[in-house]
N, CA and C of each residue as an Amber inpcrd file, in Angstrom:
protein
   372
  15.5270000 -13.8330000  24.4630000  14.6720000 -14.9860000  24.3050000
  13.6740000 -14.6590000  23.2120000  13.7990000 -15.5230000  22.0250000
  12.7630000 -15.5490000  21.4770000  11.4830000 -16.5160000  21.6320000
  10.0900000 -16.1820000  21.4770000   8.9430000 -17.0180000  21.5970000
   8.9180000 -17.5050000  20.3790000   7.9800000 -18.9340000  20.6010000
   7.3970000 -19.5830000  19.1730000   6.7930000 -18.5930000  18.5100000
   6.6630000 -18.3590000  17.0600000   5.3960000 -17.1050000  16.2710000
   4.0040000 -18.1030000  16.6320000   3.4110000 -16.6400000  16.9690000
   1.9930000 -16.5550000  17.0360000   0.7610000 -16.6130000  15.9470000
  -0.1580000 -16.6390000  15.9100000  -0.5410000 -16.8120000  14.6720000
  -2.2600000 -15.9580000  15.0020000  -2.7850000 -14.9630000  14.1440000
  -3.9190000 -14.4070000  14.3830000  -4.6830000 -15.6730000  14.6160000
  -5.9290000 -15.6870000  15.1980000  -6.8820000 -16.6690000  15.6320000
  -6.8060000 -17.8250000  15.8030000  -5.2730000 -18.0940000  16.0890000
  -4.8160000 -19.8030000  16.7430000  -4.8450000 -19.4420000  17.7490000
  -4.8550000 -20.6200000  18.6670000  -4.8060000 -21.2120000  19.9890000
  -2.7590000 -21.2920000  20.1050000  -2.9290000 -20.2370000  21.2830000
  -1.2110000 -20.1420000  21.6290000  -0.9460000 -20.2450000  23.0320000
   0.5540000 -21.1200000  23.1230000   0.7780000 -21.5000000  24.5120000
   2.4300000 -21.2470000  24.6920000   2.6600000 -20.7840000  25.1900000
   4.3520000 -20.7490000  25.4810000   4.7660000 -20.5060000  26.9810000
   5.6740000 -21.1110000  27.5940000   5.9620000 -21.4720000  29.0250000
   7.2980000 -20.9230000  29.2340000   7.6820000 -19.7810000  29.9280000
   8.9290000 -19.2680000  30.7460000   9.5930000 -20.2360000  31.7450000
  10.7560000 -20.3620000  31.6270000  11.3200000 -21.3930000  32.6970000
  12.3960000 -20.2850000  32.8020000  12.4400000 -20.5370000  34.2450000
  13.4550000 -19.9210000  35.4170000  14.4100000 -21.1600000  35.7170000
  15.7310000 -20.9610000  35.9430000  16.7070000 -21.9960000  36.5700000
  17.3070000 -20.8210000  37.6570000  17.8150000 -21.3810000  38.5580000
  18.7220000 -21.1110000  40.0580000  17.4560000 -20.5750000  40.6260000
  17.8920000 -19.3520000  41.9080000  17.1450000 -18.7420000  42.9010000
  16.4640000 -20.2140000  43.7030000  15.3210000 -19.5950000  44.1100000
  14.4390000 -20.5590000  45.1240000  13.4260000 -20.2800000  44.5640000
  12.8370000 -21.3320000  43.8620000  11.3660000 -21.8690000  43.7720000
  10.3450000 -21.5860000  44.9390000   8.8970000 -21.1500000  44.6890000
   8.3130000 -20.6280000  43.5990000   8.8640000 -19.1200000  43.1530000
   8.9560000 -19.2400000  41.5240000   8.9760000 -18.3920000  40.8080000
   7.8290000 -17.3590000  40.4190000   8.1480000 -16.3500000  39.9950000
   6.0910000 -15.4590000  39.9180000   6.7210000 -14.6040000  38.8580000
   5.8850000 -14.7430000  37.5210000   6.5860000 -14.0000000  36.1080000
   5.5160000 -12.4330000  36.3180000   6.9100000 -11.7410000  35.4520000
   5.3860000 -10.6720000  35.0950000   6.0440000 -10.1540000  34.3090000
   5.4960000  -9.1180000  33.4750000   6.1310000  -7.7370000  32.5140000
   6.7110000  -7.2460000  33.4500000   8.3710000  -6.9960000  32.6150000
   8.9730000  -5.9680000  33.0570000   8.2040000  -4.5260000  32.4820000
   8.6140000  -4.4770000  31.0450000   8.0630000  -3.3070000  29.9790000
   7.5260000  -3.9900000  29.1340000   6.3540000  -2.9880000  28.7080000
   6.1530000  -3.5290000  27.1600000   4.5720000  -3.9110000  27.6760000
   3.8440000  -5.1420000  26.4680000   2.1760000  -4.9750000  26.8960000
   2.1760000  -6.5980000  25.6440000   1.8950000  -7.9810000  26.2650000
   1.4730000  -8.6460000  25.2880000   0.3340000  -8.1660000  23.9570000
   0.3060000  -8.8150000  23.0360000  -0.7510000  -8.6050000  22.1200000
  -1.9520000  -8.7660000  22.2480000  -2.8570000  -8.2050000  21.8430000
  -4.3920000  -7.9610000  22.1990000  -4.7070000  -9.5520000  21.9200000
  -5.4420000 -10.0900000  23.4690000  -6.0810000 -11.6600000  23.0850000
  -5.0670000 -12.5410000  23.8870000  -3.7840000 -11.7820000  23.8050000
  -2.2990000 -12.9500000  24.6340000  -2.5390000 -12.2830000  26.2290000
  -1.9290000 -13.5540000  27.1000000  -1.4010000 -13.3000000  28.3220000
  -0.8860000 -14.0120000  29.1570000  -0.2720000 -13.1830000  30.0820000
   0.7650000 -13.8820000  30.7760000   0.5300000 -14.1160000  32.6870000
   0.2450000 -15.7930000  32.4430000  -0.1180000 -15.9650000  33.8330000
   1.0870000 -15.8900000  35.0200000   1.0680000 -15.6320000  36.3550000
   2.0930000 -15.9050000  37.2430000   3.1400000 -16.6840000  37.2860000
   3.0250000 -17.9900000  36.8420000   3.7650000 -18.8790000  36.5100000
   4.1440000 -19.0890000  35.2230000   4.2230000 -18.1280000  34.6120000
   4.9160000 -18.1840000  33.4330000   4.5670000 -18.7020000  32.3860000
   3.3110000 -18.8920000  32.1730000   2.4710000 -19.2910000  30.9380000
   2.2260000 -18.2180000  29.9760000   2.2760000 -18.1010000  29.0060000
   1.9600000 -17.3210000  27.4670000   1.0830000 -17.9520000  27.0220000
  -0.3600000 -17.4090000  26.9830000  -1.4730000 -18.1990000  26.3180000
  -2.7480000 -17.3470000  26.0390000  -3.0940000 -17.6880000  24.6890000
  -4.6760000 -16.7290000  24.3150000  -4.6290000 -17.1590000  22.7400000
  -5.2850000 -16.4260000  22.7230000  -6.0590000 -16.1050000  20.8730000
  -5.3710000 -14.8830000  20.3480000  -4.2600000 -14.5530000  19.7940000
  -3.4910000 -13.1370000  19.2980000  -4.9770000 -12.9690000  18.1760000
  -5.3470000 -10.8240000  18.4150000  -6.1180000 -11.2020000  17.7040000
  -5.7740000 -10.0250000  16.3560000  -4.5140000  -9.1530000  16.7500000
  -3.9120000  -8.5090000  15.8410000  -2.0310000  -9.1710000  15.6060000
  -1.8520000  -8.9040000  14.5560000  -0.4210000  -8.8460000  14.0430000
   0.6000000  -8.1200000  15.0830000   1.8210000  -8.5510000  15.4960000
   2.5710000  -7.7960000  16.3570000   3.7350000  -8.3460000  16.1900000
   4.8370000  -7.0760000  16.4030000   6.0130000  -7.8840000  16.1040000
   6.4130000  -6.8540000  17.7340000   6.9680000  -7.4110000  18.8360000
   6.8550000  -6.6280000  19.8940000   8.1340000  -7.1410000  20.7670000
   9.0400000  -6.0680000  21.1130000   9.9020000  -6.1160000  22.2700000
   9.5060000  -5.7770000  23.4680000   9.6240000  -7.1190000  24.4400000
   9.2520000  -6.6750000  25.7660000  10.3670000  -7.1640000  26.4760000
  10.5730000  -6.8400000  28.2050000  11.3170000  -7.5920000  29.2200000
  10.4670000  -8.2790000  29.6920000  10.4350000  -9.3090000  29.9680000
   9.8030000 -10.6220000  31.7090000  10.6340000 -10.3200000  32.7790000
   9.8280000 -10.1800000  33.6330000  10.3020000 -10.1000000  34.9980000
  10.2100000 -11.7160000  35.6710000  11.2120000 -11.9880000  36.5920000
  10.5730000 -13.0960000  37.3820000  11.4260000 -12.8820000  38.9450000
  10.7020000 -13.3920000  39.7100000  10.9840000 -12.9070000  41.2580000
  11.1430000 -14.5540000  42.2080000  11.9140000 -14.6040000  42.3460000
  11.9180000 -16.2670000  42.6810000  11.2110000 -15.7340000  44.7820000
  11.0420000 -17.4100000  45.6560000  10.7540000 -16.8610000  46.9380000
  11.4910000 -15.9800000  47.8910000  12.7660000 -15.7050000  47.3890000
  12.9200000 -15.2310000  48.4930000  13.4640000 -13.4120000  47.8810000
  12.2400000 -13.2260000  46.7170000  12.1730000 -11.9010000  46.4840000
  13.4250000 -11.2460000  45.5690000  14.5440000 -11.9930000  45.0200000
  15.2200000 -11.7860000  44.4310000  14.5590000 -11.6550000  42.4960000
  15.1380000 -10.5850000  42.5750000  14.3210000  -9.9050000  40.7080000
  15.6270000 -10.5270000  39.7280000  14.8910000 -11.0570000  38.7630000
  15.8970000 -11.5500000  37.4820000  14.9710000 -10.6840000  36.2080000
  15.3180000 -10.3410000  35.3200000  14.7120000  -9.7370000  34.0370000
  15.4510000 -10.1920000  32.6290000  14.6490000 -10.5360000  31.6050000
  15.2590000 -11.4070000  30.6250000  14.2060000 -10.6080000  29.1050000
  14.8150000 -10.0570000  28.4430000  14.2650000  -9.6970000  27.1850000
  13.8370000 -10.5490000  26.3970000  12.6950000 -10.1190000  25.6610000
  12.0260000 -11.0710000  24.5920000  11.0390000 -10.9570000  23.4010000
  11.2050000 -11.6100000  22.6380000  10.2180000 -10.8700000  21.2640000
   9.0750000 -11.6390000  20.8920000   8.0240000 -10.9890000  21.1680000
   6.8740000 -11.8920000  20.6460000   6.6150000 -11.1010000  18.8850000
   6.5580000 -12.3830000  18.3990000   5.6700000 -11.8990000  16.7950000
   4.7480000 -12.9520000  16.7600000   3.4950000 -12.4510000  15.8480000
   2.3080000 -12.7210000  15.9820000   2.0520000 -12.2370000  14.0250000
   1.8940000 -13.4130000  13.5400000   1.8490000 -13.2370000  11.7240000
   0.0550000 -13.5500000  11.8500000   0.0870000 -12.9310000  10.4410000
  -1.7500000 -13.4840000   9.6400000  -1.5350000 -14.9920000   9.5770000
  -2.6720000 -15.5050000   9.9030000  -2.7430000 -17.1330000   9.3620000
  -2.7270000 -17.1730000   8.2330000  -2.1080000 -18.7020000   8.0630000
  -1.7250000 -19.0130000   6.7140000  -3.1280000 -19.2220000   5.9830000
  -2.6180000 -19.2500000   4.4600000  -3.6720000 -18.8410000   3.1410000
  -4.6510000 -20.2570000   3.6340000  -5.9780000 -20.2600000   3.4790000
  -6.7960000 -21.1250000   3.5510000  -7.6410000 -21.4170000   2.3290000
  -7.9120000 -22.2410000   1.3450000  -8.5520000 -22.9330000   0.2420000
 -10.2020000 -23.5820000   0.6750000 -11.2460000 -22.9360000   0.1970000
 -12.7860000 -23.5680000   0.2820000 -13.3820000 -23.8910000  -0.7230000
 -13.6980000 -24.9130000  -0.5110000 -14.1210000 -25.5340000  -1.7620000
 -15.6420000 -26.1650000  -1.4700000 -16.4970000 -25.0300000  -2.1720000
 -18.0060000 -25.3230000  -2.0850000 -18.6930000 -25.9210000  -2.7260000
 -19.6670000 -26.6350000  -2.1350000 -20.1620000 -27.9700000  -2.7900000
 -21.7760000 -27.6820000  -2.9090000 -22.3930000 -26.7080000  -2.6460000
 -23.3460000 -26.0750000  -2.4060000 -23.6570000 -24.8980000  -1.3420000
 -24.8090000 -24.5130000  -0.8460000 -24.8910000 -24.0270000   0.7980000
 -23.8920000 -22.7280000   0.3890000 -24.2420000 -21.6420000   1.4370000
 -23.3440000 -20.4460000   2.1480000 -22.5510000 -20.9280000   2.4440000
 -21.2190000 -19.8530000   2.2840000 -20.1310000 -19.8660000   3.0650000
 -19.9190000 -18.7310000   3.6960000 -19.4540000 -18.1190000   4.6630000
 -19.3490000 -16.8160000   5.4440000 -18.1150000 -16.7460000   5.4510000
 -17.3940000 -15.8070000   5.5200000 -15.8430000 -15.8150000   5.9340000
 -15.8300000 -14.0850000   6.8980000 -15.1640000 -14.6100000   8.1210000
 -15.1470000 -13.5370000   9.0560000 -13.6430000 -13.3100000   9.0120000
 -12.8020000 -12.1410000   8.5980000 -11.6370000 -11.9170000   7.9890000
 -10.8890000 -11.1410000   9.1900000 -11.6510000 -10.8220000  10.1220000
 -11.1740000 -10.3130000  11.3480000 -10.4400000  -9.1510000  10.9670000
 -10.5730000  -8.5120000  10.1020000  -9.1590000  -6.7330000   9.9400000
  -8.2570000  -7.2480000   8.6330000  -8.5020000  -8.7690000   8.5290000
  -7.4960000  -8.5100000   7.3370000  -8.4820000  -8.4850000   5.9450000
  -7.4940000  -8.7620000   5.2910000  -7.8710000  -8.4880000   3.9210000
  -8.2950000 -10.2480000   3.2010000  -9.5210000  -9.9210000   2.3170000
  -9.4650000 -11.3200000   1.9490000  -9.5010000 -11.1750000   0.1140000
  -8.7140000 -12.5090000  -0.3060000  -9.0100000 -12.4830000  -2.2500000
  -9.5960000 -13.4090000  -1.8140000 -11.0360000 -13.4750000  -3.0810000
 -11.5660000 -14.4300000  -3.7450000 -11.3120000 -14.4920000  -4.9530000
 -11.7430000 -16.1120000  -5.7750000 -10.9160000 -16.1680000  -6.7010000
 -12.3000000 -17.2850000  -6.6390000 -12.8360000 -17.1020000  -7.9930000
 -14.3060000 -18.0700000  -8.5590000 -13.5610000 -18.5360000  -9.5030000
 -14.4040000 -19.7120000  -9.6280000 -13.8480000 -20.5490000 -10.7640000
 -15.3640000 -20.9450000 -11.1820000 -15.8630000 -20.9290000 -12.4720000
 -16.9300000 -21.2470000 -13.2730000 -17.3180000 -22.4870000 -13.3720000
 -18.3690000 -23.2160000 -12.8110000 -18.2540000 -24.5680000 -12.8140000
 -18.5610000 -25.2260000 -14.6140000 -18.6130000 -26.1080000 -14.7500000
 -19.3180000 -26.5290000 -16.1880000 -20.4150000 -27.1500000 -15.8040000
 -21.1640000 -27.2990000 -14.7820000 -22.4890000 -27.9930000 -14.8600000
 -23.5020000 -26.8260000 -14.7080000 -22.9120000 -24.8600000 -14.6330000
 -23.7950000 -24.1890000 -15.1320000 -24.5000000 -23.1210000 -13.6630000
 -23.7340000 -23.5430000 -12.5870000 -24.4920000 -23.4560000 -11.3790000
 -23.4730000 -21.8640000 -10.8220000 -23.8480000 -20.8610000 -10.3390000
 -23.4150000 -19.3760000 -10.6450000 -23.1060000 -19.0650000  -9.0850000
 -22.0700000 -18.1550000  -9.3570000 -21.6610000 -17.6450000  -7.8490000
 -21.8740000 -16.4900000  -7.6480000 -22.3290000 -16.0050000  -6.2340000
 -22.5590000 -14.4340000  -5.9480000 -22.3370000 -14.1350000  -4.8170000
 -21.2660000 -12.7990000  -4.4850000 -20.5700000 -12.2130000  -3.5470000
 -21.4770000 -11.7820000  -3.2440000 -21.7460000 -11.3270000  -1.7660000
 -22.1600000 -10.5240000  -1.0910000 -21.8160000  -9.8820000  -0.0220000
 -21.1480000  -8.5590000  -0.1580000 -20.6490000  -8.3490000   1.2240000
 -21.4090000  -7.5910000   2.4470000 -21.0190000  -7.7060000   3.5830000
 -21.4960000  -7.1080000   4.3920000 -21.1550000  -6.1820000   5.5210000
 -20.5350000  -5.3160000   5.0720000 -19.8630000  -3.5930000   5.2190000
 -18.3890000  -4.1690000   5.5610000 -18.0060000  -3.5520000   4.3350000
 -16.4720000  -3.6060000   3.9930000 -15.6750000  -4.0790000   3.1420000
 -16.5270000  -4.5860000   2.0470000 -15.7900000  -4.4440000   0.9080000
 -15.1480000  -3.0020000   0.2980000 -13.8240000  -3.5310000  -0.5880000
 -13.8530000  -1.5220000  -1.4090000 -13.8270000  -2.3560000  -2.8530000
């Protein structure tokens, strides 16, 4: 089973479905450890904020009522969010880059008005 990709600092939801056995179902890790920020409720919900990159093989466990074990392999990946464009009209902008890496790229206005980086521990 593959999951939908994840995305650093999106909002993520993905749902395990069980067919046969006897209802209620109760999920868990077989092996393995979701991504820092993801998790996995009893009923089979996949949901959080991924807050690193992961490309990860795990098993799901699921145990239907009357205690019978099924196990089903699966790959979560978890990419950088896509490239984002700001376009300042005055005022600060902050950008919190969370571990990754960020380009800036100035463009000189013609009405004369000047731009200045400033970082705050961690530029190289």
């Amino acid at each position: 089973m593959s999951l939908v990709e994840a995305r650093i600092g999106e909002s993520y939801r993905a749902e395990l479905v069980a067919t046969g056995g006897t209802p209620p179902y109760t999920w868990s890790l077989a092996t393995g450890s979701l991504p820092a920020g993801i998790g996995l409720s009893a009923g089979g919900v996949i949901s959080g904020v991924p807050a690193t990159t992961a490309d990860i093989s795990l098993v799901f466990g699921v145990t239907d009522a009357k205690g019978r074990i099924s196990v089903s392999p699966g790959l979560v990946f978890v990419t950088a969010p896509d490239r984002r464009t700001v376009i300042a009209r005055g005022g600060t902008i902050f950008i919190d880059s969370a571990g990754d890496s960020v380009s800036l790229f100035l463009a000189s206005p013609a009405d004369g008005y000047s731009a200045v980086i400033v970082e705050s521990g961690g530029f190289r």
